Amino acid sequence: DIDAACGQLKTAAEKKSLRIRQVKSGICAPVDQKQALKGLGLRRIRHEVVRPDTPAVRGQILKVRHLVEVVGE
C-alpha cells in the first residue's frame, strides 16, 4: 500500500510542474530579475528547467516574464 501511495504522489507531483525556458539574456536586467532567474535555476539562453507549480515559482516567472517562456505544464 505504501509503494502504491508513493507512486500516486509522484504522478500527482509530475502533473503539477512547469517547464521553463530562458529566451532572452538577463545581462541588462535589474538585480532583482537576475536573482529571480538564478532562483529558477536558469543559467543561459535556451536552458530549460522543470519546477513545481507553486505560487512562489509562479511569482518568479511573473517577475521575468519577458525573459522566459513556459514551455509545458
Coordinates of N, CA and C in Angstrom, one line a residue:
D1 N 0.8 -1.2 0.0 CA 0.0 0.0 0.0 C 0.9 1.3 0.0
I2 N 2.0 1.2 0.7 CA 2.8 2.4 0.8 C 3.5 2.7 -0.5
D3 N 3.9 1.7 -1.2 CA 4.5 1.9 -2.6 C 3.5 2.5 -3.5
A4 N 2.3 2.0 -3.5 CA 1.2 2.5 -4.3 C 0.9 3.9 -4.0
A5 N 0.9 4.3 -2.8 CA 0.6 5.6 -2.4 C 1.7 6.6 -2.8
C6 N 3.0 6.1 -2.7 CA 4.1 6.9 -3.1 C 4.1 7.1 -4.6
G7 N 3.7 6.1 -5.4 CA 3.5 6.2 -6.8 C 2.5 7.2 -7.2
Q8 N 1.4 7.2 -6.5 CA 0.3 8.2 -6.8 C 0.8 9.6 -6.5
L9 N 1.5 9.8 -5.4 CA 2.0 11.1 -5.0 C 3.0 11.6 -6.1
K10 N 3.8 10.7 -6.6 CA 4.8 11.0 -7.6 C 4.2 11.5 -8.9
T11 N 3.1 10.8 -9.3 CA 2.4 11.1 -10.5 C 1.7 12.4 -10.4
A12 N 1.2 12.7 -9.2 CA 0.5 13.9 -8.9 C 1.5 15.1 -8.9
A13 N 2.7 14.9 -8.4 CA 3.7 15.9 -8.4 C 4.2 16.2 -9.8
E14 N 4.3 15.1 -10.6 CA 4.7 15.3 -12.0 C 3.7 16.1 -12.8
K15 N 2.4 16.0 -12.5 CA 1.4 16.7 -13.2 C 1.5 18.2 -12.8
K16 N 1.9 18.5 -11.6 CA 1.9 19.9 -11.1 C 3.3 20.5 -11.2
S17 N 3.8 20.4 -12.4 CA 5.2 21.0 -12.6 C 5.2 21.9 -13.9
L18 N 6.1 22.8 -14.0 CA 6.2 23.7 -15.1 C 7.6 23.6 -15.7
R19 N 7.6 23.5 -17.0 CA 8.9 23.5 -17.8 C 9.1 24.9 -18.3
I20 N 10.2 25.5 -17.8 CA 10.5 26.9 -18.1 C 11.8 27.0 -18.9
R21 N 11.7 27.9 -20.0 CA 12.9 28.1 -20.9 C 13.2 29.5 -20.9
Q22 N 14.5 29.8 -20.7 CA 15.0 31.2 -20.8 C 15.2 31.5 -22.3
V23 N 14.6 32.6 -22.8 CA 14.7 33.0 -24.2 C 15.4 34.3 -24.4
K24 N 15.7 35.1 -23.4 CA 16.4 36.3 -23.5 C 17.5 36.4 -22.4
S25 N 18.5 37.2 -22.6 CA 19.6 37.3 -21.7 C 19.2 38.2 -20.5
G26 N 19.7 37.9 -19.3 CA 19.5 38.7 -18.1 C 20.6 39.6 -17.8
I27 N 21.5 39.9 -18.8 CA 22.7 40.7 -18.6 C 22.3 42.2 -18.2
C28 N 21.4 42.8 -19.0 CA 21.0 44.2 -18.7 C 19.8 44.3 -17.8
A29 N 19.4 43.2 -17.2 CA 18.2 43.2 -16.3 C 18.6 43.7 -14.9
P30 N 17.6 44.3 -14.2 CA 17.9 44.7 -12.9 C 18.3 43.5 -12.0
V31 N 18.9 43.9 -10.8 CA 19.4 42.8 -9.9 C 18.3 41.9 -9.5
D32 N 17.1 42.4 -9.2 CA 16.1 41.5 -8.7 C 15.6 40.5 -9.7
Q33 N 15.7 40.9 -11.0 CA 15.3 40.0 -12.1 C 16.4 38.9 -12.3
K34 N 17.7 39.3 -12.1 CA 18.8 38.4 -12.2 C 18.6 37.3 -11.1
Q35 N 18.2 37.8 -9.9 CA 18.1 36.9 -8.8 C 16.9 35.9 -9.0
A36 N 15.9 36.4 -9.7 CA 14.7 35.5 -10.0 C 15.2 34.5 -11.0
L37 N 16.0 34.8 -12.0 CA 16.5 33.8 -12.9 C 17.3 32.8 -12.2
K38 N 18.2 33.3 -11.3 CA 19.0 32.4 -10.5 C 18.2 31.5 -9.6
G39 N 17.2 32.0 -9.0 CA 16.3 31.3 -8.2 C 15.5 30.2 -8.9
L40 N 15.2 30.5 -10.2 CA 14.6 29.4 -11.0 C 15.6 28.4 -11.5
G41 N 16.9 28.7 -11.4 CA 17.9 27.8 -11.9 C 18.2 27.9 -13.3
L42 N 17.9 29.1 -13.9 CA 18.2 29.3 -15.4 C 19.6 30.0 -15.5
R43 N 20.4 29.4 -16.4 CA 21.7 29.9 -16.5 C 22.1 30.6 -17.8
R44 N 21.4 30.2 -18.9 CA 21.7 30.7 -20.2 C 20.5 30.6 -21.1
I45 N 20.6 31.2 -22.3 CA 19.5 31.2 -23.2 C 19.3 29.8 -23.7
R46 N 18.0 29.4 -23.9 CA 17.6 28.1 -24.3 C 17.8 27.0 -23.2
H47 N 18.1 27.4 -22.0 CA 18.2 26.5 -20.9 C 16.8 26.2 -20.4
E48 N 16.5 25.0 -20.2 CA 15.2 24.6 -19.7 C 15.3 23.9 -18.3
V49 N 14.4 24.2 -17.4 CA 14.3 23.6 -16.1 C 12.9 23.2 -15.8
V50 N 12.7 22.2 -15.0 CA 11.4 21.8 -14.5 C 11.2 22.2 -13.1
R51 N 10.2 23.0 -12.8 CA 10.0 23.4 -11.4 C 8.5 23.1 -11.0
P52 N 8.3 22.9 -9.7 CA 6.9 22.6 -9.2 C 6.0 23.8 -9.4
D53 N 4.8 23.5 -9.7 CA 3.8 24.6 -9.9 C 3.3 25.1 -8.5
T54 N 4.1 26.1 -8.0 CA 3.8 26.7 -6.7 C 3.6 28.2 -6.9
P55 N 2.9 28.9 -6.0 CA 2.8 30.3 -6.1 C 4.2 31.0 -6.1
A56 N 5.2 30.5 -5.4 CA 6.5 31.2 -5.3 C 7.1 31.1 -6.7
V57 N 7.1 29.9 -7.4 CA 7.7 29.8 -8.7 C 6.9 30.6 -9.7
R58 N 5.6 30.7 -9.6 CA 4.8 31.5 -10.5 C 5.1 33.0 -10.3
G59 N 5.4 33.4 -9.1 CA 5.8 34.8 -8.9 C 7.2 35.1 -9.5
Q60 N 8.1 34.2 -9.4 CA 9.4 34.4 -10.1 C 9.2 34.5 -11.6
I61 N 8.4 33.6 -12.1 CA 8.2 33.6 -13.6 C 7.5 35.0 -14.0
L62 N 6.6 35.4 -13.2 CA 5.9 36.7 -13.4 C 6.9 37.9 -13.5
K63 N 7.9 37.8 -12.6 CA 8.9 38.9 -12.5 C 9.8 38.9 -13.7
V64 N 10.1 37.8 -14.3 CA 11.0 37.8 -15.5 C 10.2 37.2 -16.7
R65 N 8.9 37.6 -16.8 CA 8.1 37.0 -17.9 C 8.5 37.5 -19.3
H66 N 9.3 38.5 -19.4 CA 9.8 39.0 -20.7 C 11.1 38.3 -21.1
L67 N 11.7 37.5 -20.1 CA 13.0 36.8 -20.4 C 12.8 35.3 -20.5
V68 N 11.6 34.8 -20.1 CA 11.4 33.3 -20.1 C 10.1 33.0 -20.8
E69 N 9.9 31.7 -21.1 CA 8.6 31.3 -21.6 C 8.3 29.9 -20.9
V70 N 7.1 29.7 -20.6 CA 6.6 28.4 -20.0 C 6.3 27.5 -21.2
V71 N 7.2 26.4 -21.3 CA 7.1 25.5 -22.4 C 5.9 24.5 -22.2
G72 N 5.9 23.9 -21.0 CA 4.9 22.9 -20.7 C 4.4 23.0 -19.3
E73 N 3.2 22.5 -19.1 CA 2.7 22.5 -17.7 C 2.4 21.1 -17.3

